[in-house]
């Protein structure tokens, strides 16, 4: 009689727990399916393992709650005396081992595939900086920085008064996207300039740390055109949450066109670095560069957050003389979060940002720094 | 069966009163109480920090704190909870209960015991003082990964000194526990008759002695890198930032088990008591604990699968990590087999122990998922991981500590706690802790990284739910403090036995346990005294 009783209760408990489990899965999000071959392998693997552990959990909890329902003192249930069973111990050691092997086999297969970076058709070097990314297309000789876009950056300031819901792709949009061709086996080389970052786009199926002084490898082959968004995944300082990644996968033809366009821009930039700029041009360009590169530490009003992030301006007077300012911007300051921008920005960007910083918050006319000055210093 | 102990304080010399009583105490019960009170205080300090985090994450956009301070909160929350709340709570429980469970009059090294405790307030004063320093508290996560941790200000030196002090305290505590267990057991208390709580603490103490010096080494190298020009972890100087992670996690993974093995021991005491049935598979429980402890030394790199390791290394660490599921599974199956056909009742300690079994199992199962390297590349450093380790640490370690407090509180105070309030505390906590942490699984899978102060709007709903759960759970813990306070003040008188199903030497002494117990060692004649079958 006892056995039947236990069976009936167990079935009822199983039903209740299954419904709860179903509910838990129904309300939640799952991992994205992914747009590369092995991202989908990872997704399948995740689902298989999630399924297995869910079944194990449901069975374990069914046994436990069946006991809780039936074997209560309040119902006058007398305690049994048994306290060990070698057979039971062997069974519940052996079965988990078998289940683990079942999970380990596909996991090993997918991992071996993921780690095989051979046969790349193109290489992209990714460098993490506080708090933006640099992308270098090795074969096509293109390189640029990619930082949080202006709208998100404004809205995310403490007490900005801007509702993030009004900003399109809040915190997941950048100024320059990583453009890549579909159906191309791309190898990524990851490193960092200052601290450890981690490059992660969920739709690609992996993340990999970008570590100063080391180069990590990973690969992808995107099968669907589209825009895929991700974020830095390793705590890298104050603005860790504000260095997104946006990958735009385009057709191979569109990619070739984009490369040609970039070449033209490079030629224009070289011309820009050499010519003389007006104050207005520098201020206008400088405000954009300042927003993207400087404002996260030194703040929109140039007052910084002392003592970690020094003020650039005090009572309307730019702090530091021009020479000191130049050295700091070009070479950085050791032992602080300030990195050198010599290799990170074009001469006209540095000149414009410095001009902006020395003029934006003062009533007097401050110095104008010409791109050619920076370019000459760079060579010197 | 042991004899009830006579107690007479007179021949123990003078008993200072007031502050001196606590400052100079060498009594295991008084020191145990101090550890537990300290731990409760830190639980609220760390909890307040968690509430700052959850308040900022309540809605997208930055509303309350700047990102730098947010990072200080995540870092300090972890350090305070791990080193200030969970570890001292277990040491406090060991202080109170281990001598009473093995029939010893006190800890083996009472003066060192005093010192182990009194180091802690100084350590945490140093740590918490960094919040008020110009360069702020550490903001690089409790893992203190370089190069980021080296960018901070001089407060890093205070943090490192604080960690050294905590390490010294832990090592001294561990030495004391090992010395006590190996040397001071009552006649007849053979190793395989010891209560599971004693066994798990013995193994934990060895883990502590093995790994706290490793942490000390890691943070000392940080100290010299930051202040004395060395380059252990500086690639530009020939060092290796990843080396730190390997050293840190060689400490860090055993540390995780330091925080869970004593919890296993507590649950293994409570479930038999309220099932009125001996612990199922005692010997396999002991071996499973020892296996988990051994495995904890060879799985460290599963915390860092994304740093770029050779394929062979990743496979090794994946397989080794998966194997942990086997001894852990054995424990869970044994607990359920203990309940099976028992005569169960559901007082507050049992409720927390059952809550532990269910919710820790959920954390364990997500742990199996995390071991699968290709999937780990997606889960790593996301809220999925945050959910996982809070299930094993909050509903695991903290639930076990609460179960233990309710279980032994009548023995400590001589009064029964308020059962109704205890049950309310359990149900309130259990509902809200799941509202708090379960949605974080979804957030992680959907792509939300951990340690970010602000997030994309698609994560808004689950963050809001999680924050509501956090506030409800957090403020609910004030009830726990109130229940303890009320029980200390008075209530229904507790008997020596307290729980009708309880077995073990601690239940043979009166409630409240007198200052000195087992001046004359009891004689342990059979297994029944310690919750085991007569025959084994």
Coordinates of N, CA and C in Angstrom, one line a residue, chain B residues 4 18 37 69 71 78 82 149 154 159 174 180 217 219 242 273 302 320 366 368 398 411 453 455 469 486 495 499 520:
Chain B
X4 N 26.0 13.5 31.1 CA 25.9 14.9 31.1 C 27.0 15.5 32.0
X18 N 32.6 43.2 31.8 CA 32.6 44.4 30.9 C 33.4 44.1 29.7
X37 N 28.6 37.6 16.0 CA 28.0 39.0 16.0 C 28.8 39.8 15.0
X69 N 32.3 54.8 -8.3 CA 31.8 54.4 -7.0 C 31.0 53.1 -7.1
X71 N 31.8 50.6 -9.0 CA 32.8 49.6 -9.0 C 33.4 49.4 -7.6
X78 N 31.8 42.2 -2.2 CA 32.3 40.9 -2.3 C 33.3 40.6 -1.2
X82 N 32.5 37.9 1.7 CA 33.3 36.7 1.7 C 34.1 36.6 3.0
X149 N 43.9 46.8 -11.1 CA 44.0 47.1 -9.7 C 45.2 48.0 -9.3
X154 N 46.7 55.0 -3.5 CA 47.4 54.4 -2.4 C 46.5 53.5 -1.5
X159 N 44.1 47.9 1.4 CA 43.4 46.7 1.1 C 44.2 45.4 1.3
X174 N 42.3 28.1 11.5 CA 42.3 26.8 11.0 C 43.2 25.9 11.8
X180 N 42.5 21.1 17.6 CA 41.4 20.7 18.5 C 40.8 19.4 18.1
X217 N 50.6 35.6 -1.1 CA 51.6 35.8 -2.1 C 51.2 36.6 -3.3
X219 N 48.7 38.9 -3.5 CA 48.5 40.3 -3.2 C 49.8 41.0 -2.8
X242 N 48.3 37.4 -16.7 CA 47.5 36.2 -16.5 C 48.1 35.3 -15.4
X273 N 18.3 15.2 12.2 CA 17.5 15.6 13.4 C 16.0 15.7 13.1
X302 N 39.0 27.1 -14.5 CA 37.7 27.2 -15.1 C 37.1 28.6 -14.8
X320 N 37.9 18.1 -15.3 CA 38.1 18.0 -13.9 C 36.9 18.7 -13.2
X366 N 23.6 24.9 -12.5 CA 24.2 25.9 -13.4 C 25.7 25.9 -13.4
X368 N 27.4 23.1 -13.5 CA 27.7 22.1 -14.5 C 27.7 22.7 -15.9
X398 N 24.9 31.1 3.0 CA 24.2 31.9 4.0 C 23.0 31.2 4.6
X411 N 20.5 26.3 22.3 CA 21.6 25.8 23.1 C 22.5 27.0 23.6
X453 N 27.5 49.4 -14.4 CA 26.6 50.3 -13.6 C 25.3 50.7 -14.4
X455 N 22.9 49.8 -18.2 CA 22.7 48.7 -19.2 C 21.8 49.1 -20.3
X469 N 13.4 42.3 -5.7 CA 13.7 41.2 -4.9 C 14.8 41.5 -3.9
X486 N 15.7 39.0 20.2 CA 14.5 38.6 21.1 C 14.9 37.3 21.8
X495 N 15.1 23.0 26.6 CA 15.7 21.9 27.3 C 17.1 21.6 26.8
X499 N 15.8 19.6 20.5 CA 15.1 19.0 19.4 C 15.0 17.5 19.7
X520 N 35.4 17.2 32.4 CA 35.7 15.8 32.4 C 35.2 15.2 31.1

